[in-house]
Coordinates of C-alpha atoms in Angstrom, one line a residue:
M1 CA 21.3 63.2 35.6
S2 CA 19.2 61.5 33.0
L3 CA 20.8 60.1 29.9
S4 CA 18.0 61.5 27.7
T5 CA 19.0 65.1 28.7
D6 CA 22.6 64.8 27.4
I7 CA 23.1 67.7 24.9
P8 CA 24.3 66.6 21.5
E9 CA 27.6 68.2 20.7
D10 CA 26.7 68.8 17.0
R11 CA 23.8 71.1 17.9
P12 CA 25.1 74.8 17.9
E13 CA 22.1 76.1 19.8
F14 CA 22.7 73.8 22.7
R15 CA 26.5 73.9 23.0
V16 CA 26.4 76.8 25.5
G17 CA 24.4 74.5 27.7
R18 CA 27.4 72.4 28.2
L19 CA 29.3 75.2 30.0
H20 CA 30.6 74.7 33.5
P21 CA 27.9 75.6 36.0
A22 CA 30.0 78.5 37.4
A23 CA 30.3 80.0 33.9
A24 CA 26.6 79.7 33.4
Y25 CA 25.9 81.6 36.6
A26 CA 28.5 84.2 35.8
L27 CA 27.0 84.8 32.3
S28 CA 23.6 85.1 33.9
F29 CA 24.8 87.9 36.3
L30 CA 26.5 89.7 33.4
M31 CA 23.2 89.7 31.5
V32 CA 21.5 91.2 34.6
A33 CA 24.3 93.8 34.8
A34 CA 23.7 94.7 31.2
A35 CA 20.0 94.9 31.7
T36 CA 20.6 97.2 34.8
L37 CA 22.8 99.5 32.8
A38 CA 20.2 99.7 30.0
A39 CA 17.4 100.4 32.5
I40 CA 19.5 103.2 34.2
L41 CA 20.2 104.9 30.8
V42 CA 16.5 104.7 29.8
D43 CA 15.4 106.0 33.2
Q44 CA 17.7 109.0 32.9
V45 CA 16.3 109.9 29.5
Q46 CA 12.6 109.6 30.3
T47 CA 10.3 108.0 32.8
V48 CA 9.1 104.7 31.4
P49 CA 6.4 102.7 33.2
N50 CA 7.0 99.0 33.9
L51 CA 10.8 99.4 33.6
S52 CA 11.1 96.3 35.7
L53 CA 10.2 94.2 32.7
V54 CA 13.7 94.8 31.3
F55 CA 15.0 92.4 34.0
V56 CA 12.7 89.7 32.7
L57 CA 14.8 89.4 29.5
P58 CA 18.0 88.0 31.1
V59 CA 15.9 85.6 33.1
V60 CA 14.3 84.2 29.9
I61 CA 17.7 84.0 28.1
A62 CA 19.3 82.3 31.1
A63 CA 16.4 79.8 31.4
V64 CA 16.6 78.9 27.7
S65 CA 20.4 78.7 27.6
F66 CA 21.5 77.4 31.1
G67 CA 18.5 76.0 32.9
W68 CA 16.4 76.7 35.9
G69 CA 19.2 77.4 38.4
P70 CA 21.0 80.2 36.6
S71 CA 17.6 81.6 35.5
L72 CA 16.3 81.9 39.1
A73 CA 19.6 83.5 40.2
A74 CA 19.2 86.0 37.4
A75 CA 15.6 86.7 38.7
V76 CA 16.8 87.4 42.3
A77 CA 19.8 89.5 41.0
G78 CA 17.5 91.5 38.8
A79 CA 15.1 92.2 41.6
L80 CA 17.9 93.4 43.8
A81 CA 19.4 95.5 41.1
Y82 CA 16.1 97.1 40.3
N83 CA 15.6 98.0 44.0
F84 CA 19.2 99.3 44.4
F85 CA 19.5 101.4 41.3
L86 CA 16.0 102.4 40.3
I87 CA 13.7 102.6 43.4
A88 CA 14.0 105.5 45.8
P89 CA 15.9 105.8 47.9
L90 CA 18.5 105.0 45.3
Y91 CA 21.6 102.9 46.1
T92 CA 20.0 101.2 49.1
L93 CA 17.9 98.2 49.6
R94 CA 15.3 100.2 51.5
V95 CA 11.9 100.9 49.8
A96 CA 10.3 104.2 50.6
D97 CA 7.0 103.7 48.7
P98 CA 5.1 100.5 49.8
A99 CA 3.7 100.2 46.3
N100 CA 7.3 99.5 45.1
I101 CA 7.4 96.5 47.4
W102 CA 4.6 95.0 45.5
A103 CA 6.4 95.8 42.3
L104 CA 9.5 94.0 43.4
F105 CA 7.5 91.1 44.6
L106 CA 5.6 90.8 41.3
L107 CA 8.9 91.2 39.4
L108 CA 10.4 88.3 41.4
V109 CA 7.4 86.1 41.0
T110 CA 7.0 86.9 37.3
A111 CA 10.7 86.2 36.8
A112 CA 10.5 82.9 38.7
I113 CA 7.4 81.7 36.7
V114 CA 9.0 82.7 33.4
S115 CA 12.2 81.0 34.5
G116 CA 10.4 77.8 35.3
V117 CA 8.4 77.8 32.0
A118 CA 11.4 78.6 29.9
A119 CA 13.6 76.0 31.6
Q120 CA 10.9 73.4 31.2
S121 CA 10.6 74.2 27.5
R122 CA 14.4 74.0 27.2
R123 CA 14.5 70.6 29.0
R124 CA 11.7 69.2 26.8
A125 CA 13.4 70.5 23.6
M126 CA 16.7 68.9 24.7
E127 CA 14.9 65.7 25.6
A128 CA 13.2 65.6 22.2
W129 CA 16.5 66.3 20.3
S130 CA 18.3 63.7 22.4
A131 CA 15.6 61.1 21.7
A132 CA 15.9 62.0 18.0
D133 CA 19.6 61.7 18.1
Q134 CA 19.4 58.4 19.8
A135 CA 16.9 57.1 17.2
T136 CA 19.2 58.3 14.5
A137 CA 22.2 56.6 16.1
L138 CA 20.2 53.3 16.4
Q139 CA 19.1 53.5 12.8
A140 CA 22.6 54.1 11.7
L141 CA 23.7 51.1 13.8
A142 CA 21.0 48.9 12.1
R143 CA 22.2 49.9 8.7
S144 CA 25.8 49.3 9.6
L145 CA 25.0 45.9 11.0
V146 CA 23.2 44.9 7.8
A147 CA 26.3 45.9 5.7
A148 CA 28.8 44.6 8.3
N149 CA 31.1 41.8 7.1
G150 CA 31.7 39.4 9.9
G151 CA 31.7 39.9 13.7
A152 CA 34.5 42.5 13.6
G153 CA 32.4 44.9 11.5
A154 CA 29.4 44.4 13.8
A155 CA 31.5 45.0 16.9
Q156 CA 32.9 48.2 15.5
A157 CA 29.5 49.5 14.4
S158 CA 28.2 48.8 17.9
A159 CA 31.1 50.6 19.6
D160 CA 30.5 53.6 17.3
A161 CA 26.8 53.7 18.3
L162 CA 27.5 53.4 22.0
A163 CA 30.0 56.2 21.9
R164 CA 27.5 58.4 20.1
L165 CA 24.6 57.5 22.4
F166 CA 26.5 58.1 25.7
H167 CA 29.1 60.7 24.5
S168 CA 31.7 58.5 26.2
P169 CA 34.4 56.0 25.2
A170 CA 33.0 52.6 24.3
V171 CA 34.4 49.2 23.5
V172 CA 33.2 45.8 22.4
F173 CA 35.0 42.5 23.1
L174 CA 34.3 39.3 21.2
Q175 CA 35.1 35.9 22.6
G176 CA 37.8 34.2 20.5
E177 CA 38.9 30.7 20.6
T178 CA 41.0 31.2 23.8
E179 CA 40.3 34.8 25.1
L180 CA 38.3 38.0 24.8
A181 CA 39.6 40.3 22.1
V182 CA 39.0 44.0 21.7
T183 CA 37.2 44.0 18.3
G184 CA 35.5 47.4 18.3
Q185 CA 36.5 50.7 20.0
A186 CA 35.3 54.3 19.6
G187 CA 35.3 57.6 21.4
G188 CA 38.9 57.4 22.5
G189 CA 39.9 56.2 25.9
E190 CA 42.5 53.6 26.9
L191 CA 41.8 50.2 28.2
S192 CA 43.7 49.3 31.4
P193 CA 44.5 45.7 32.5
A194 CA 41.8 46.3 35.2
D195 CA 39.2 47.0 32.4
R196 CA 40.1 43.8 30.6
E197 CA 39.8 41.9 33.9
A198 CA 36.4 43.4 34.6
A199 CA 35.2 42.5 31.1
G200 CA 36.3 38.9 31.5
W201 CA 34.6 38.7 34.9
A202 CA 31.4 40.1 33.5
L203 CA 31.3 37.5 30.8
A204 CA 32.3 34.6 33.1
A205 CA 29.7 35.6 35.8
R206 CA 27.0 36.8 33.3
I207 CA 26.6 39.9 35.5
P208 CA 27.1 43.5 34.5
T209 CA 29.9 45.4 36.3
R210 CA 30.2 49.1 37.2
G211 CA 33.3 51.2 36.8
G212 CA 35.0 52.0 40.1
A213 CA 33.0 49.4 42.0
Y214 CA 33.3 45.7 43.0
P215 CA 34.7 43.4 41.7
V216 CA 37.4 45.5 40.0
E217 CA 37.4 48.9 41.7
S218 CA 40.1 50.3 39.4
A219 CA 38.2 49.6 36.2
A220 CA 36.9 52.8 34.4
Y221 CA 34.3 51.1 32.2
D222 CA 30.9 49.7 32.9
F223 CA 30.5 46.2 31.2
W224 CA 27.5 44.2 30.1
P225 CA 27.8 40.6 28.9
V226 CA 26.1 39.5 25.7
V227 CA 25.4 35.8 25.0
T228 CA 23.3 34.9 21.9
P229 CA 21.0 32.0 21.3
Q230 CA 23.8 30.5 19.1
R231 CA 26.2 30.8 22.0
Q232 CA 28.1 33.7 20.5
Q233 CA 29.7 35.7 23.3
A234 CA 30.6 39.4 23.6
V235 CA 31.1 42.1 26.2
I236 CA 29.9 45.7 25.8
G237 CA 31.8 48.4 27.7
V238 CA 31.1 52.2 28.2
S239 CA 33.0 54.6 30.4
I240 CA 30.1 56.4 32.1
S241 CA 30.5 56.0 35.9
L242 CA 33.6 58.0 36.6
G243 CA 32.9 61.1 34.5
E244 CA 32.2 64.6 35.9
A245 CA 28.5 64.4 35.1
G246 CA 28.2 61.1 36.9
R247 CA 26.5 57.9 35.7
P248 CA 23.4 58.4 33.6
D249 CA 20.1 57.2 34.9
N250 CA 19.0 53.8 33.5
P251 CA 21.7 53.4 30.8
E252 CA 20.7 49.7 30.5
R253 CA 17.8 50.7 28.2
L254 CA 20.1 51.8 25.4
V255 CA 22.7 49.1 26.1
E256 CA 20.0 46.4 25.8
I257 CA 19.0 47.8 22.4
V258 CA 22.6 47.8 21.1
S259 CA 23.4 44.4 22.6
G260 CA 20.2 43.0 21.0
Y261 CA 21.3 44.3 17.5
L262 CA 24.8 43.0 18.1
A263 CA 23.5 39.6 19.1
V264 CA 21.4 39.3 16.0
A265 CA 24.4 40.3 13.8
L266 CA 26.6 37.7 15.5
D267 CA 24.0 35.0 15.2
R268 CA 23.5 35.9 11.6
E269 CA 27.2 35.0 11.0
A270 CA 26.7 31.8 12.9
Y271 CA 23.6 30.9 10.9
A272 CA 25.4 31.7 7.7
A273 CA 28.3 29.4 8.7
Q274 CA 25.7 26.6 9.5
V275 CA 24.1 27.1 6.1
L276 CA 27.4 26.9 4.4
E277 CA 28.3 23.8 6.4
S278 CA 25.0 22.2 5.5
R279 CA 25.5 23.0 1.9
V280 CA 29.0 21.4 2.0
E281 CA 27.5 18.3 3.7
V282 CA 24.7 18.1 1.0
A283 CA 27.3 18.5 -1.7
S284 CA 29.5 15.8 -0.1
E285 CA 26.6 13.4 0.2
R286 CA 25.6 14.2 -3.4
L287 CA 29.2 13.5 -4.5
K288 CA 29.2 10.2 -2.7
A289 CA 25.9 9.3 -4.4
D290 CA 27.3 10.3 -7.8
L291 CA 30.5 8.3 -7.1
L292 CA 28.5 5.2 -6.2
A293 CA 26.2 5.6 -9.2
A294 CA 29.3 6.0 -11.4
V295 CA 31.3 3.1 -10.2
S296 CA 28.7 0.6 -9.0
H297 CA 27.8 -0.6 -12.5
D298 CA 30.9 0.3 -14.4
L299 CA 33.3 -1.4 -12.0
K300 CA 31.1 -4.4 -11.5
T301 CA 31.2 -5.3 -15.3
P302 CA 35.0 -5.6 -15.7
L303 CA 35.4 -7.3 -12.3
S304 CA 32.8 -9.8 -13.3
T305 CA 34.4 -10.4 -16.7
V306 CA 37.9 -10.9 -15.1
L307 CA 36.5 -13.2 -12.5
F308 CA 34.6 -15.3 -15.1
T309 CA 37.7 -15.5 -17.3
L310 CA 39.9 -16.7 -14.4
Q311 CA 37.4 -19.2 -13.2
S312 CA 37.0 -20.5 -16.8
L313 CA 40.7 -20.9 -17.2
Q314 CA 41.0 -22.6 -13.9
K315 CA 38.1 -25.0 -14.2
F316 CA 38.3 -25.8 -17.9
A317 CA 42.0 -25.4 -18.6
K318 CA 42.2 -29.0 -20.0
T319 CA 39.3 -28.5 -22.4
H320 CA 40.3 -25.1 -23.8
D321 CA 42.5 -25.0 -26.8
A322 CA 45.2 -22.5 -27.3
K323 CA 43.1 -20.1 -29.3
T324 CA 40.3 -20.0 -26.6
R325 CA 42.8 -19.5 -23.8
A326 CA 44.3 -16.6 -25.8
E327 CA 40.9 -15.0 -26.3
L328 CA 40.0 -15.4 -22.6
L329 CA 43.3 -13.9 -21.6
T330 CA 42.9 -11.0 -24.0
L331 CA 39.4 -10.4 -22.7
A332 CA 40.7 -10.4 -19.1
E333 CA 43.5 -8.0 -20.1
T334 CA 41.1 -5.6 -21.8
E335 CA 38.7 -5.5 -18.9
T336 CA 41.6 -5.1 -16.4
S337 CA 42.9 -2.2 -18.4
R338 CA 39.4 -0.7 -18.3
L339 CA 39.2 -1.2 -14.6
S340 CA 42.7 0.3 -14.1
A341 CA 41.7 3.3 -16.2
M342 CA 38.6 3.9 -14.0
V343 CA 40.6 3.6 -10.8
A344 CA 43.3 5.9 -12.2
N345 CA 40.6 8.5 -13.1
L346 CA 39.2 8.4 -9.6
L347 CA 42.7 8.8 -8.1
D348 CA 43.5 11.7 -10.5
M349 CA 40.2 13.5 -9.6
N350 CA 41.1 13.1 -5.9
R351 CA 44.5 14.7 -6.6
I352 CA 42.8 17.6 -8.3
D353 CA 40.3 18.1 -5.5
A354 CA 43.0 17.9 -2.9
G355 CA 45.2 20.4 -4.8
A356 CA 48.0 17.8 -4.8
V357 CA 48.7 18.0 -8.6
V358 CA 52.5 18.5 -8.9
V359 CA 53.4 20.3 -12.2
K360 CA 56.8 20.0 -13.8
T361 CA 56.7 21.7 -17.2
A362 CA 59.2 21.3 -20.0
A363 CA 59.2 21.8 -23.8
V364 CA 57.5 18.9 -25.4
E365 CA 56.7 18.3 -29.1
P366 CA 52.9 18.0 -29.8
A367 CA 53.5 14.9 -31.9
E368 CA 55.1 13.1 -28.9
L369 CA 52.2 14.1 -26.7
A370 CA 49.7 12.8 -29.3
A371 CA 51.6 9.5 -29.8
E372 CA 51.8 8.8 -26.0
A373 CA 48.1 9.7 -25.5
L374 CA 47.1 7.3 -28.3
R375 CA 49.1 4.6 -26.7
S376 CA 47.5 5.2 -23.3
A377 CA 44.0 5.1 -24.9
S378 CA 44.7 2.2 -27.2
V379 CA 42.3 -0.2 -25.4
A380 CA 39.4 2.2 -25.8
L381 CA 40.4 3.0 -29.3
A382 CA 40.7 -0.6 -30.4
G383 CA 38.8 -1.1 -33.7
R384 CA 38.4 2.7 -34.2
E385 CA 39.8 4.6 -37.1
V386 CA 42.1 7.3 -35.7
V387 CA 43.4 10.0 -38.1
N388 CA 46.5 11.6 -36.5
E389 CA 47.0 15.0 -38.2
V390 CA 49.3 16.4 -35.5
S391 CA 52.2 18.0 -37.3
A392 CA 55.7 16.9 -36.6
Q393 CA 56.8 20.5 -37.2
A394 CA 54.4 22.0 -34.7
A395 CA 56.0 24.3 -32.1
P396 CA 56.7 22.6 -28.8
L397 CA 54.4 23.2 -25.8
E398 CA 55.5 24.2 -22.3
V399 CA 53.6 21.5 -20.4
D400 CA 53.9 18.6 -17.9
A401 CA 54.0 15.8 -20.4
S402 CA 52.4 13.2 -18.1
L403 CA 49.5 15.4 -17.1
F404 CA 48.9 16.6 -20.7
E405 CA 49.0 13.1 -22.1
T406 CA 46.6 11.9 -19.4
A407 CA 44.2 14.7 -20.2
L408 CA 44.4 14.0 -24.0
A409 CA 44.0 10.3 -23.4
N410 CA 40.8 10.9 -21.5
V411 CA 39.4 13.1 -24.3
L412 CA 40.3 10.3 -26.8
E413 CA 38.5 7.7 -24.7
N414 CA 35.4 9.9 -24.5
A415 CA 35.4 10.2 -28.3
A416 CA 35.8 6.5 -28.7
K417 CA 32.8 5.9 -26.4
Y418 CA 30.4 8.2 -28.2
A419 CA 31.6 8.2 -31.9
P420 CA 29.6 5.8 -34.1
A421 CA 31.3 2.7 -35.4
G422 CA 33.3 3.2 -38.5
A423 CA 33.5 7.0 -38.0
P424 CA 37.0 8.4 -37.8
I425 CA 38.4 10.2 -34.8
R426 CA 40.8 13.0 -35.8
L427 CA 43.7 14.7 -33.9
R428 CA 44.9 18.1 -35.1
S429 CA 47.4 20.7 -33.8
G430 CA 47.9 24.4 -34.3
E431 CA 48.5 27.7 -32.6
A432 CA 46.3 30.6 -31.6
G433 CA 46.7 33.7 -29.4
G434 CA 50.3 32.8 -28.3
A435 CA 49.3 29.3 -27.3
G436 CA 49.5 25.9 -28.9
W437 CA 46.7 23.3 -29.0
I438 CA 45.8 19.8 -29.8
E439 CA 42.2 19.0 -30.5
V440 CA 40.1 15.8 -30.8
E441 CA 37.2 15.7 -33.2
D442 CA 34.7 13.0 -33.6
E443 CA 31.5 12.4 -35.6
G444 CA 29.3 11.4 -32.7
P445 CA 26.0 12.9 -31.5
G446 CA 27.9 15.8 -29.8
F447 CA 27.2 17.3 -26.3
P448 CA 23.5 17.3 -25.3
G449 CA 22.3 20.6 -24.0
A450 CA 24.8 23.0 -22.4
I451 CA 28.4 22.1 -22.7
E452 CA 29.8 23.6 -19.5
P453 CA 28.1 21.1 -17.2
M454 CA 29.9 18.3 -19.0
F455 CA 33.1 19.4 -17.3
E456 CA 31.6 18.7 -13.9
K457 CA 32.5 15.5 -12.0
F458 CA 30.5 12.4 -12.8
S459 CA 28.8 14.1 -15.7
R460 CA 27.7 11.8 -18.5
G461 CA 26.7 12.7 -22.0
V462 CA 24.0 10.0 -22.1
S463 CA 21.7 9.1 -19.2
G464 CA 20.1 5.7 -18.5
D465 CA 21.4 2.1 -18.7
G466 CA 22.3 2.5 -22.4
R467 CA 25.2 4.9 -21.8
P468 CA 28.8 3.8 -22.5
P469 CA 30.8 2.6 -19.5
G470 CA 32.9 5.1 -17.6
T471 CA 33.0 7.3 -14.5
G472 CA 32.1 10.6 -16.1
L473 CA 35.4 12.1 -15.0
G474 CA 37.3 12.4 -18.4
L475 CA 36.6 16.0 -19.2
S476 CA 36.7 17.1 -15.6
I477 CA 40.2 15.6 -15.2
A478 CA 41.3 17.0 -18.5
R479 CA 40.3 20.6 -17.5
G480 CA 41.9 20.2 -14.0
F481 CA 45.2 19.0 -15.4
L482 CA 45.3 21.6 -18.1
E483 CA 44.5 24.5 -15.8
A484 CA 47.1 23.3 -13.3
Q485 CA 49.8 24.0 -15.9
G486 CA 48.4 27.2 -17.2
G487 CA 46.3 25.8 -20.0
S488 CA 42.6 25.4 -20.8
V489 CA 40.1 23.0 -22.3
E490 CA 37.3 24.1 -24.7
A491 CA 34.5 22.0 -26.2
V492 CA 32.1 22.8 -29.0
N493 CA 29.5 21.0 -31.1
L494 CA 30.1 20.9 -34.8
Q495 CA 27.6 22.6 -37.1
G496 CA 24.7 20.5 -38.2
G497 CA 25.1 18.0 -35.3
K498 CA 27.9 16.2 -37.0
G499 CA 30.0 15.6 -33.9
A500 CA 32.0 17.5 -31.3
R501 CA 35.5 19.0 -30.9
V502 CA 37.5 19.3 -27.7
R503 CA 40.6 21.5 -27.8
L504 CA 43.4 21.3 -25.2
S505 CA 45.5 24.6 -25.2
A506 CA 48.8 25.2 -23.5
P507 CA 51.5 27.8 -23.5
L508 CA 54.1 27.6 -26.2
A509 CA 57.6 26.8 -25.1
K510 CA 60.0 29.7 -25.1
A511 CA 62.7 29.5 -27.8
V512 CA 66.1 28.6 -26.3
A513 CA 68.9 30.5 -27.9
Q514 CA 71.6 28.2 -29.4
P515 CA 75.2 28.9 -28.4
A516 CA 77.3 30.5 -31.2

């Protein structure tokens, strides 16, 4: 039996061809009987020349519907029936007129030729339809693999295609971390432990296996191993060897096509994972470069200042008067605070990236948050005019005080870096949309270009050596801390290029009912 002659079940004109052979022969004989009855009735009414041609009709129908064997049987049966019922002497197989012998012979030869031609046409039509059905199934497989999400989708699409191509149960195993797993199955059928063993053996040995044969005689499926260039491993199985029709001829042709599609789909996932991994590595290297660029200069300056101050105090302690020593100590304290703030920012950013920010919210007055943030940013704000307009009557916010204060302090430090000398920095509070907010407004140059990139790590408002010291993490930390507690950070440039405003919003604290 050739795989290409399998009759597709969804073709109504070919379904009769899937009858049991005995039923096909029986129907052929019934058609011959019907033709005989019709010929007898016509012969009784009037004499018709070439009445034997009536028996060609069941031969042609049998050839088109059932194939060459039932058609030839119908030809022989028709010749015998014509002799028995219509050629004198009637109801015997003897022939009185020698001319009728030639008539019977010509009837049998004609029927045989017609049978062969019709059967050949039927076979070619079925082959053409089967080839078209196979092409359609493979096209559907290609489309499914393009849209498949992950190896599981590719395996199921391959199993569906195999079941349609072979009209038999099909299964696809994918190699997991520890064992083969059934990832796609179609066409029904149950997998026995012997089938699983045969699939594992086929993959381990890289050799196809056949159902009912060595090395696992009790297995019902034929298995083919699939190993891709990216070392992805799978096993394709089809139950084709133990069916009534027997094993198709050369099933490897279609299996190789399906396995090739499956291999490409599996490698596509592997390549995608490699691309993602490469992108992560590139982003990691870029982050390291940004970190080094951010801290190499800005950490070096305070460290050098502290070292110089300590060396000066140590070497020239006797020559420094009290005022000079106080100034040096103040300078060392200021630079140490700057250094501590940079390190704190780096640690805070690491907490945000690692998802290790612990949030403990409570009702806190905005005035308290503003006062604590101003104290934390006091070193950066030294010499600056700060106008605190946060109302003492503002509704309390439901926040983690430590995280909110750190975020607000970072925004204040940013304003202090970029606001011009003598220009005030303002703090305000208010409510909007069921949330409370505290905003920082300065009269600096504002944000250059798009504002959203300023919230990325190590993003600086000014490029080059003339930029203010810092790590470029202030806004990124502020957003991370606010979002962790259900808040948000928004930044806008003021109209006319007269500064910028950064607003920190957080949920309002729910009112607590007082006991009566």
